XYZ file of C-alpha atoms in Angstrom:
660
model
C 6.926 9.029 -35.018
C 7.444 6.559 -32.128
C 6.082 3.015 -32.345
C 3.663 3.726 -29.484
C 2.349 6.805 -31.287
C 1.922 4.843 -34.508
C -0.052 2.202 -32.629
C -2.183 4.925 -31.043
C -3.176 6.164 -34.515
C -3.265 2.794 -36.298
C -3.718 -0.072 -33.833
C -3.336 -3.561 -35.338
C -6.691 -5.098 -36.193
C -5.787 -8.577 -34.998
C -3.198 -10.289 -32.839
C -2.941 -13.220 -30.460
C -3.654 -10.855 -27.572
C -6.718 -9.475 -29.366
C -8.121 -12.986 -29.758
C -7.671 -13.748 -26.058
C -9.136 -10.391 -25.061
C -12.243 -11.061 -27.161
C -12.650 -14.459 -25.492
C -12.286 -12.926 -22.026
C -14.848 -10.199 -22.725
C -17.295 -12.776 -24.104
C -17.105 -14.672 -20.809
C -18.041 -11.619 -18.721
C -21.790 -11.157 -18.154
C -22.729 -8.008 -20.074
C -19.059 -7.634 -21.018
C -18.158 -4.588 -23.116
C -15.679 -4.622 -25.968
C -13.656 -1.417 -25.629
C -11.388 -0.157 -28.354
C -9.261 1.526 -25.695
C -8.683 -1.752 -23.854
C -7.746 -3.467 -27.109
C -5.336 -0.631 -27.876
C -3.574 -1.002 -24.528
C -3.530 -4.802 -24.726
C -1.822 -4.755 -28.106
C 0.610 -2.027 -27.026
C 1.749 -4.176 -24.088
C 1.907 -7.231 -26.347
C 4.135 -5.311 -28.770
C 6.357 -3.982 -25.961
C 7.007 -7.487 -24.663
C 7.715 -8.936 -28.110
C 9.945 -5.996 -29.135
C 11.603 -5.875 -25.677
C 10.863 -2.140 -25.474
C 9.947 -0.435 -22.190
C 6.470 1.115 -22.256
C 4.585 3.618 -20.089
C 0.782 3.622 -20.514
C -1.781 6.010 -19.093
C -5.005 4.018 -19.110
C -7.905 5.956 -17.555
C -10.416 4.315 -15.256
C -12.654 1.969 -17.200
C -10.104 0.951 -19.804
C -9.655 -2.347 -17.977
C -5.904 -2.114 -17.665
C -5.500 -5.210 -15.462
C -6.863 -7.489 -18.177
C -4.954 -5.455 -20.769
C -1.566 -6.302 -19.268
C -2.444 -9.765 -17.941
C -3.295 -11.165 -21.363
C 0.126 -10.345 -22.906
C 1.730 -11.787 -19.756
C -0.291 -14.980 -20.226
C 0.801 -15.157 -23.864
C 4.400 -14.752 -22.752
C 4.047 -17.782 -20.499
C 3.539 -20.009 -23.541
C 6.968 -18.964 -24.857
C 8.798 -19.425 -21.570
C 8.593 -15.876 -20.211
C 7.934 -15.147 -16.563
C 6.155 -11.896 -15.691
C 6.317 -10.218 -12.308
C 3.441 -7.831 -11.638
C 4.069 -5.131 -9.040
C 1.036 -3.560 -7.384
C 0.941 -0.444 -5.240
C -0.702 -2.249 -2.323
C -1.505 -5.643 -0.880
C -5.197 -4.927 -1.570
C -4.478 -4.794 -5.306
C -2.435 -7.981 -4.995
C -5.364 -9.748 -3.393
C -7.763 -8.473 -6.064
C -5.609 -9.796 -8.912
C -5.215 -13.109 -7.124
C -8.856 -13.563 -6.152
C -10.641 -12.048 -9.167
C -8.835 -11.368 -12.450
C -6.291 -14.201 -12.580
C -8.671 -17.019 -11.544
C -11.212 -15.703 -14.055
C -8.701 -15.666 -16.927
C -7.365 -19.072 -15.957
C -10.923 -20.419 -16.080
C -12.169 -18.888 -19.344
C -9.116 -18.730 -21.610
C -7.897 -21.615 -23.728
C -4.362 -20.633 -22.819
C -2.971 -22.471 -19.765
C -0.778 -20.583 -17.301
C 0.200 -20.669 -13.661
C 0.267 -17.782 -11.212
C 1.303 -17.095 -7.660
C 1.063 -14.303 -5.104
C 4.129 -13.475 -3.026
C 4.367 -11.084 -0.090
C 7.067 -10.131 2.385
C 7.843 -12.656 5.129
C 6.144 -10.537 7.786
C 2.792 -11.211 6.070
C 2.995 -14.939 6.777
C 2.741 -16.773 10.067
C 6.166 -18.088 11.144
C 6.049 -21.716 12.297
C 9.117 -21.259 14.513
C 7.582 -18.202 16.175
C 4.327 -20.106 16.640
C 6.214 -22.958 18.306
C 7.910 -20.552 20.692
C 4.635 -18.842 21.566
C 3.110 -22.227 22.342
C 6.027 -22.922 24.690
C 5.481 -19.525 26.316
C 1.800 -20.312 26.764
C 2.508 -23.766 28.150
C 0.585 -25.450 25.343
C -1.836 -24.512 22.590
C -5.345 -23.390 23.294
C -5.097 -23.085 27.062
C -7.404 -20.126 27.465
C -7.273 -19.859 31.238
C -3.540 -19.710 31.862
C -2.347 -17.618 34.808
C 0.604 -15.818 33.234
C 2.991 -13.654 35.173
C 4.116 -10.231 33.952
C 7.416 -11.637 32.653
C 5.726 -14.126 30.327
C 6.064 -12.248 27.081
C 7.249 -12.763 23.544
C 8.970 -9.869 21.812
C 6.737 -6.813 22.211
C 3.716 -8.877 23.307
C 2.855 -8.999 26.981
C 0.961 -12.272 27.274
C -0.403 -11.224 30.657
C -2.571 -8.757 28.717
C -5.810 -10.733 28.390
C -6.972 -9.035 25.199
C -3.683 -9.538 23.374
C -3.350 -13.107 24.686
C -6.821 -13.992 23.417
C -5.988 -12.524 20.026
C -2.749 -14.505 19.850
C -4.645 -17.679 20.743
C -7.183 -16.960 18.007
C -4.360 -16.552 15.504
C -2.817 -19.836 16.681
C -6.122 -21.659 16.118
C -6.399 -20.158 12.632
C -2.772 -21.029 11.800
C -3.413 -24.736 12.398
C -5.800 -24.960 9.446
C -4.591 -22.147 7.175
C -3.122 -23.375 3.906
C -1.257 -20.136 3.198
C -0.627 -18.534 6.593
C -1.316 -15.182 4.911
C -2.472 -12.503 7.359
C -4.944 -11.216 4.732
C -6.983 -14.407 5.193
C -7.457 -13.910 8.927
C -11.103 -13.376 9.939
C -9.931 -10.570 12.247
C -7.684 -7.537 11.845
C -4.970 -8.427 14.350
C -3.256 -5.885 16.559
C 0.275 -5.416 15.261
C 1.688 -6.654 18.579
C -0.303 -9.884 18.380
C 0.743 -10.524 14.798
C 4.400 -9.760 15.578
C 4.345 -12.614 18.091
C 3.705 -15.186 15.363
C 5.630 -13.655 12.461
C 9.105 -12.370 11.637
C 9.845 -8.768 10.848
C 11.983 -7.544 7.931
C 15.473 -9.000 8.161
C 14.677 -11.283 11.126
C 14.232 -14.612 9.324
C 17.209 -16.937 9.799
C 16.654 -18.558 6.409
C 15.488 -22.027 5.418
C 18.952 -23.569 5.696
C 19.147 -22.690 9.410
C 15.536 -23.226 10.446
C 14.254 -26.579 11.668
C 10.718 -25.524 10.661
C 11.610 -24.841 7.030
C 9.533 -27.704 5.632
C 6.371 -26.255 7.181
C 7.239 -22.597 6.551
C 4.361 -20.823 4.792
C 6.673 -18.096 3.485
C 9.025 -20.679 1.960
C 6.038 -22.475 0.445
C 4.889 -19.210 -1.141
C 8.393 -18.672 -2.529
C 8.478 -22.207 -3.917
C 5.118 -21.585 -5.601
C 6.493 -18.371 -7.107
C 9.505 -20.237 -8.490
C 7.136 -22.550 -10.317
C 4.717 -19.876 -11.550
C 4.706 -18.023 -14.855
C 3.003 -14.930 -13.426
C 4.033 -13.716 -9.972
C 2.134 -10.909 -8.235
C 4.067 -8.882 -5.640
C 3.703 -5.475 -4.020
C 6.024 -2.525 -4.479
C 7.519 -2.842 -1.008
C 8.641 -6.417 -1.685
C 10.040 -5.448 -5.085
C 11.986 -2.650 -3.387
C 13.408 -5.177 -0.926
C 14.250 -7.438 -3.881
C 16.276 -4.604 -5.410
C 18.000 -3.841 -2.094
C 19.118 -7.442 -1.667
C 20.646 -7.615 -5.130
C 17.740 -9.449 -6.728
C 17.610 -12.403 -4.333
C 13.984 -12.401 -3.169
C 12.065 -13.061 -6.396
C 12.427 -15.700 -9.093
C 14.218 -14.723 -12.296
C 11.892 -12.875 -14.680
C 12.203 -11.147 -18.033
C 8.938 -9.161 -17.999
C 7.849 -6.669 -15.359
C 4.542 -4.800 -15.080
C 4.347 -1.919 -12.586
C 0.676 -1.235 -11.890
C -0.300 2.141 -10.383
C 3.185 3.232 -11.456
C 2.587 6.811 -10.302
C 3.047 5.484 -6.735
C 6.070 3.288 -7.443
C 8.625 6.055 -6.927
C 7.372 6.763 -3.398
C 7.262 3.038 -2.630
C 10.897 2.624 -3.613
C 11.872 5.696 -1.590
C 10.202 4.015 1.391
C 11.927 0.700 0.715
C 15.340 2.383 0.689
C 14.772 4.104 4.036
C 16.554 3.357 7.313
C 15.070 4.030 10.726
C 16.300 3.867 14.309
C 14.223 4.144 17.496
C 14.548 3.545 21.208
C 12.008 0.744 20.776
C 14.179 -1.003 18.225
C 17.126 -0.990 20.630
C 14.904 -2.105 23.518
C 13.573 -4.952 21.401
C 17.139 -6.061 20.644
C 17.820 -5.985 24.407
C 14.764 -8.185 25.040
C 15.595 -10.757 22.378
C 19.200 -10.792 23.610
C 18.035 -11.486 27.188
C 15.878 -14.394 26.028
C 18.923 -15.914 24.348
C 21.781 -14.955 26.696
C 20.511 -14.604 30.242
C 23.983 -14.217 31.798
C 25.015 -11.069 29.901
C 22.754 -8.448 31.444
C 25.340 -5.701 30.895
C 24.842 -6.044 27.132
C 21.097 -5.504 27.312
C 21.624 -2.755 29.863
C 23.890 -0.862 27.458
C 21.272 -1.200 24.698
C 18.539 0.196 26.910
C 20.804 3.021 28.041
C 21.679 3.808 24.419
C 17.991 3.786 23.514
C 17.110 6.198 26.306
C 19.973 8.476 25.236
C 18.782 8.364 21.612
C 15.160 9.121 22.532
C 16.113 12.004 24.822
C 18.241 13.515 22.081
C 15.501 13.159 19.446
C 12.900 14.585 21.812
C 15.135 17.600 22.380
C 15.422 18.104 18.626
C 11.854 17.465 17.472
C 9.471 17.547 20.443
C 6.002 16.868 19.011
C 6.875 17.855 15.448
C 8.981 16.649 12.534
C 12.451 18.149 12.049
C 14.593 17.656 8.981
C 18.338 17.496 9.638
C 19.823 19.225 6.603
C 23.341 19.406 8.056
C 23.566 15.826 9.279
C 23.130 14.307 12.720
C 24.847 17.015 14.698
C 27.178 16.392 17.631
C 24.697 15.154 20.238
C 22.651 12.915 17.951
C 25.803 11.495 16.354
C 27.063 10.602 19.820
C 23.755 8.861 20.620
C 23.809 6.865 17.376
C 27.470 5.943 17.947
C 26.607 4.692 21.426
C 23.779 2.633 19.934
C 26.129 1.216 17.300
C 28.637 0.079 19.942
C 25.900 -1.476 22.105
C 24.351 -3.277 19.120
C 27.760 -4.617 18.083
C 28.322 -6.004 21.599
C 24.921 -7.680 21.447
C 25.706 -9.150 18.041
C 28.989 -10.664 19.245
C 27.272 -12.065 22.347
C 24.498 -13.642 20.265
C 26.914 -15.113 17.735
C 28.813 -16.747 20.590
C 25.571 -18.183 21.967
C 24.589 -19.480 18.532
C 27.719 -21.633 18.356
C 26.612 -23.594 21.420
C 22.893 -23.879 20.629
C 21.558 -27.303 19.785
C 18.804 -28.204 17.342
C 15.787 -26.720 19.115
C 13.362 -23.832 19.288
C 16.067 -21.991 21.233
C 18.481 -22.297 18.297
C 15.987 -20.676 15.981
C 15.361 -17.914 18.533
C 19.081 -17.172 18.739
C 19.569 -17.195 14.957
C 16.640 -14.843 14.558
C 18.093 -12.557 17.214
C 21.427 -12.515 15.384
C 19.628 -11.234 12.302
C 17.924 -8.520 14.348
C 21.285 -7.419 15.786
C 22.966 -7.450 12.357
C 20.241 -5.203 10.964
C 20.626 -2.678 13.812
C 24.421 -2.608 13.414
C 24.166 -2.062 9.644
C 21.621 0.733 9.984
C 23.520 2.600 12.701
C 26.620 2.538 10.518
C 24.620 3.916 7.577
C 23.222 6.711 9.756
C 26.735 7.648 10.851
C 27.869 7.942 7.226
C 28.086 11.119 5.185
C 24.799 12.738 4.152
C 25.142 12.453 0.378
C 23.370 14.183 -2.466
C 19.695 13.261 -2.744
C 19.525 11.825 0.768
C 17.082 13.087 3.389
C 17.547 12.772 7.154
C 14.914 13.666 9.744
C 13.404 13.038 13.183
C 9.649 12.595 13.613
C 7.176 11.549 16.322
C 5.682 8.046 16.313
C 2.236 6.768 17.258
C 3.380 5.878 20.796
C 4.564 9.438 21.494
C 8.203 8.540 20.972
C 10.484 9.444 18.055
C 12.172 7.864 15.055
C 15.325 8.821 13.154
C 14.931 8.232 9.408
C 17.247 8.348 6.405
C 16.299 7.821 2.752
C 17.068 8.875 -0.828
C 14.606 10.829 -2.953
C 16.234 10.422 -6.369
C 15.780 6.730 -7.135
C 16.443 6.843 -10.890
C 20.142 6.015 -10.627
C 19.515 3.287 -8.054
C 16.832 1.652 -10.187
C 18.861 2.070 -13.363
C 21.943 0.388 -11.895
C 20.364 -2.183 -9.595
C 17.061 -3.089 -11.262
C 17.066 -2.271 -14.961
C 20.725 -3.052 -15.713
C 19.703 -6.500 -16.883
C 18.912 -5.777 -20.553
C 16.706 -8.879 -20.875
C 14.101 -7.262 -18.597
C 11.208 -5.461 -20.304
C 9.265 -3.045 -18.098
C 5.691 -1.851 -18.632
C 4.467 0.980 -16.372
C 0.761 1.730 -16.256
C -1.692 3.831 -14.284
C -4.897 5.778 -14.707
C -2.846 8.885 -13.881
C 0.593 8.599 -15.455
C 2.473 11.568 -16.858
C 5.094 11.271 -19.576
C 7.935 11.968 -17.118
C 7.225 9.096 -14.712
C 9.316 6.524 -16.567
C 12.303 8.875 -16.666
C 12.072 9.447 -12.903
C 12.219 5.667 -12.540
C 15.401 5.484 -14.618
C 13.679 4.061 -17.709
C 13.776 5.070 -21.360
C 10.250 4.103 -22.358
C 7.713 4.734 -25.079
C 4.699 6.677 -23.775
C 1.083 5.965 -24.701
C -2.003 7.758 -23.412
C -5.179 5.755 -24.006
C -8.460 7.736 -24.107
C -11.324 7.029 -21.719
C -14.123 4.758 -22.963
C -16.792 6.583 -20.950
C -19.078 9.545 -21.537
C -18.454 11.233 -18.200
C -20.489 14.294 -19.165
C -23.663 12.222 -19.128
C -22.690 9.565 -16.602
C -21.417 11.596 -13.654
C -21.660 14.867 -11.762
C -18.927 16.481 -9.684
C -20.439 18.382 -6.755
C -18.441 20.765 -4.543
C -20.639 21.936 -1.645
C -20.591 25.525 -0.423
C -19.066 24.832 2.972
C -16.061 26.083 4.925
C -12.507 25.199 3.969
C -10.749 22.343 5.839
C -8.937 24.780 8.149
C -12.222 26.027 9.642
C -13.358 24.452 12.954
C -16.844 23.713 11.551
C -15.569 21.871 8.485
C -15.563 18.338 9.995
C -19.202 18.676 11.079
C -20.163 19.996 7.638
C -18.466 17.024 5.959
C -20.478 14.635 8.123
C -23.662 16.453 7.093
C -22.768 16.110 3.396
C -22.051 12.394 3.806
C -25.318 11.890 5.707
C -27.283 13.742 3.019
C -25.898 11.648 0.154
C -26.335 8.327 1.950
C -29.961 9.169 2.702
C -30.610 10.284 -0.872
C -29.090 7.113 -2.337
C -30.272 4.689 0.365
C -26.618 3.851 1.012
C -24.569 2.961 -2.120
C -21.778 5.321 -1.060
C -17.988 5.036 -0.865
C -16.618 7.754 1.423
C -12.850 8.263 1.174
C -10.819 10.175 3.746
C -7.319 11.610 3.878
C -6.818 10.632 7.531
C -7.996 7.930 9.890
C -8.944 10.580 12.453
C -11.356 12.204 9.986
C -12.754 8.801 8.994
C -13.506 7.828 12.586
C -15.097 11.138 13.549
C -17.303 11.122 10.430
C -18.449 7.512 10.681
C -19.204 7.946 14.403
C -21.414 10.966 13.673
C -23.137 9.212 10.760
C -23.829 6.095 12.813
C -25.605 8.254 15.369
C -27.754 9.875 12.679
C -28.319 7.048 10.202
C -29.947 4.363 12.290
C -30.869 1.349 10.190
C -28.239 1.998 7.503
C -25.307 -0.367 6.978
C -22.171 1.719 7.519
C -18.880 -0.154 7.134
C -15.624 1.414 8.307
C -12.041 0.504 7.560
C -10.463 -0.993 10.654
C -13.629 -2.780 11.779
C -12.680 -5.877 9.748
C -9.943 -6.932 7.310
C -10.016 -4.933 4.069
C -11.000 -7.915 1.853
C -13.932 -8.668 4.164
C -15.109 -5.044 4.089
C -14.798 -4.903 0.312
C -16.869 -8.066 -0.115
C -19.538 -6.763 2.272
C -19.726 -3.480 0.376
C -19.915 -5.107 -3.046
C -22.451 -7.736 -2.000
C -24.849 -5.386 -0.200
C -26.122 -2.748 -2.631
C -27.374 -0.537 0.203
C -24.175 -0.599 2.260
C -21.827 2.380 2.547
C -18.095 2.086 3.136
C -15.888 4.630 4.940
C -12.201 4.144 4.086
C -8.764 5.728 3.816
C -5.686 5.389 1.601
C -5.805 1.701 0.612
C -9.305 2.092 -0.894
C -8.434 5.126 -3.039
C -7.152 2.604 -5.604
C -7.899 -1.003 -6.431
C -11.546 -1.356 -5.441
C -13.857 -1.855 -8.419
C -17.603 -1.665 -7.849
C -19.578 -1.585 -11.106
C -23.307 -1.032 -11.026
C -25.443 0.858 -8.488
C -23.559 -0.545 -5.453
C -21.282 2.481 -5.666
C -23.429 5.352 -6.907
C -21.541 8.020 -4.974
C -17.905 8.642 -4.120
C -17.334 11.258 -1.427
C -13.853 12.628 -0.748
C -13.273 14.715 2.347
C -10.669 17.067 0.860
C -8.018 17.558 -1.799
C -5.235 15.123 -0.800
C -2.271 17.498 -0.822
C 1.019 16.007 0.331
C 1.909 17.107 3.863
C 4.120 20.197 3.361
C 6.220 19.448 6.446
C 7.051 15.959 5.192
C 10.846 15.949 4.761
C 10.649 14.077 1.459
C 8.133 16.586 0.092
C 10.337 19.430 1.320
C 13.381 17.957 -0.388
C 11.524 17.532 -3.681
C 10.220 21.086 -3.460
C 13.726 22.408 -2.917
C 14.796 20.845 -6.193
C 12.036 22.733 -8.036
C 12.406 26.052 -6.183
C 9.787 28.827 -6.153
C 7.332 26.885 -8.324
C 7.316 23.934 -5.913
C 3.668 24.159 -4.850
C 2.371 24.273 -8.411
C 4.857 21.758 -9.791
C 5.072 19.269 -6.916
C 2.123 19.549 -4.523
C -0.710 20.389 -6.922
C 0.023 17.607 -9.472
C 0.487 15.057 -6.682
C -2.843 16.049 -5.126
C -4.586 15.988 -8.487
C -3.351 12.501 -9.354
C -4.385 11.110 -5.981
C -7.796 12.788 -6.239
C -8.257 11.317 -9.715
C -7.552 7.849 -8.318
C -10.291 8.267 -5.739
C -12.759 9.718 -8.253
C -12.009 6.738 -10.494
C -13.817 4.403 -8.097
C -17.199 5.666 -9.384
C -17.639 4.932 -13.103
C -16.522 1.406 -13.971
C -18.758 0.525 -16.952
C -20.507 2.361 -19.790
C -23.836 2.048 -17.962
C -22.701 3.279 -14.541
C -24.008 6.621 -13.340
C -23.380 8.485 -10.133
C -22.060 11.481 -8.245
C -18.687 12.575 -6.908
C -18.737 14.903 -3.902
C -15.513 16.673 -2.910
C -16.060 18.416 0.443
C -13.333 20.959 -0.204
C -14.427 24.320 -1.665
C -10.877 25.018 -2.810
C -11.576 22.728 -5.779
C -14.072 25.340 -7.021
C -12.489 28.524 -5.690
C -8.681 28.356 -5.520
C -6.483 29.772 -8.281
C -4.861 26.383 -8.866
C -8.202 24.585 -9.238
C -7.916 24.084 -13.003
C -4.582 22.273 -12.645
C -6.391 19.674 -10.553
C -9.677 19.649 -12.465
C -7.791 18.968 -15.699
C -6.598 15.685 -14.185
C -10.146 14.556 -13.370
C -12.664 12.971 -15.764
C -14.737 15.591 -17.682
C -17.816 15.383 -15.469
C -20.414 18.125 -15.161
C -19.329 20.398 -12.323
C -21.984 21.865 -10.049
C -22.334 23.594 -6.693
C -26.110 23.715 -6.690
C -27.519 21.152 -4.255
C -30.882 21.077 -6.027
C -29.145 19.969 -9.229
C -27.320 17.232 -7.296
C -30.522 15.966 -5.696
C -32.354 15.972 -9.020
C -29.535 14.018 -10.671
C -29.771 11.432 -7.872
C -33.542 11.180 -8.303
C -33.058 10.687 -12.033
C -30.933 7.615 -11.298
C -34.256 5.979 -10.321
C -32.757 3.761 -7.658
C -35.079 2.114 -5.151
C-alpha cells in the first residue's frame, strides 16, 4: 500500500501542521474543522518532509489553499522556499489579498510572502518616460497631437486612448506596485502596451537607466527575499523556457488547479507570427533608426506577404498544417526571417552609438523585439517534429496568426523542470484524475480526499427543458432562465458563460428586464473590483466568463445560485484538441472531450457550496446534461446533488431557503 493510501485510511492524529491548522480555523468566524482538510494538510506536510511528489484531488469545500499553505509556512522555518503556481492571475490575487495575509496575522509562525507576475503586468518606468516625452509633458490633457505622434501600437491622436494613457500615468505616479490589477479601470490593451513591456522586450536591469525605479525589478527583489512566492502558470512556463532564470531558487512547488497546468505549459511553449508583429518591429525600428527606411519597408512587405498567404490558407477559419508550412508559407516566413535579421543588425549598430538616455533604452528594447522575431521565424522554419502542432487561425482584428506548439509536455517538464531532484512537487485540484501527474512528467503519490459537504441536502442541480445550444432560440431561453432565477432569489446569482459573446447578449437582455437589480458584468470593471462588489452586496448578480469559473469563493447567501450557459466542451476545431484526439483515435470524444468538459463544469459548479451551511441551486442551461448518452460521464464528475427538471421543484427549493 502506498504512503498516501495509508494516510488516507489512517491519518496521523497530530502534527505541526495540524496544530497550525487548528489555530487558523479558530481564528475564522464560524470556522469549521474538517477532517478532509486536516487529511490533505498532513499529506502535503508529509510529502514535503519525505521529498515525495504528491497529487491531491481535494473537492470544493475541503479548503485546499489553507491545506497547502500551512505546510509551506512550516517549511519556511527550516529554510525552504515554496513557489505556488496558480492557474490564473485572479487566483494569485486572492491568495495575496486574502489567505496569506490572514495566515500571517493569526498564526504564531512568522513567514514572508510575495506575488510575482510577468513583466507585462507591471508599468515600465522607461516606457512611461518615453510616453511623457511623446505627450510633451505629463498631464497635459489638451495637447494637439498630430497623426504621427504615437507610441508602439497606440495612436495618441485618438482622444479616448490618449485619455486612458494619461489616467494610467497619473495612477503610476502613486502606485507602490505598478501592478495592472490595482488599476481602478480595465485598460484597453493598446493603452497598457504604451506603458509596459511585452514578453521578451525588457532590456534588463543592467542596461536600463530606470532600473532603480522599476516596479518589475522591485517585485523580483521581493520574491528573492520571500519564503513563499505566488506566481501564475504562464510565468512558471516562461521560467522553464528560460532555463530557470526568472524565479528565485526553490525546493518546494505547489501547482494549484493542476488540471489546467498542462494546457498552460502548452501555451507557454507556443510560438506565433503575425503581420502585426512584423509591422510593430518596423515601427520600433523607425523610431530608433530613421535613416534606414528600406529595412522597415522590407518588414512591412514581408508582413503583407505573410498575411496574404495565411488568408489564402485559412480565410475566416482555423486550419491545421499537418504537413508543415508548405511552399508558399515557408517562402513568406523565410522572407520575414531575412527582414527581421536586417532590422536586428541595424538596431544593434544604432545601439553602439546611443548615449545614456531614453533613446538608448528604446533602442535596447527594440533589439530585444527583433531578436525574438528572428528566433521565432527560425523555429517556424524548422522541421515539424513529433508532438508539435502547427496551424493558422483568425485573430480578433480580422487578420491571421501562425502558431506552433507542442502538446506532449511530459518530456519537456521532466528534463527542464523536474530534473533537479531537490524539488518536491505537490499538484492539487478539485478535479484531478490519477493520470494528471504522469502527463506532467511526474512520478507522484495520488490521494483523493472526500468532500466534507452533504450535497444531497444542500444543493439542487436543475436542467431546464429548453432547446439545445445549436437551436436559434437557445440564447433567448438562457436569458429567460437567468432572469427567472435572479427574480426568485432577489439577485444572489453567479452566471458563468462559455463565451464573451453569450455573456454580453445575456446581460444586455437581463438589464432591460430586471430594472432595479444590480447586475455586474465582467469587462465593466477590473475582476478584483467586480468580485468585491459581488461579495459585498448580497443582492448583486455577477455575469462572468472563464476567469471566474475557478478561484472565486462566496460563502453564505451572496451566491445562492450558479448558472452555467452550457457544457464547456473544448472547441473540436482547435488544433491542439484535434492533435490530442488523434492520439486517442476513435474514442477521442469520450476520452478527451467529455472528461475535459466535465472537469471544467465541475469547477464552475464548485462556486456554489463553500461551507457546511451553504444551500443553493445550480442551473445548467444545456439539456444535453440530462438527455445525451454521455451525460453520466459528466454527472459522475459533479457533486452528488439532487437532479431535477421540474421547475416547480426548483422554485419550491428556492422558497425553502427563506431568503429575504
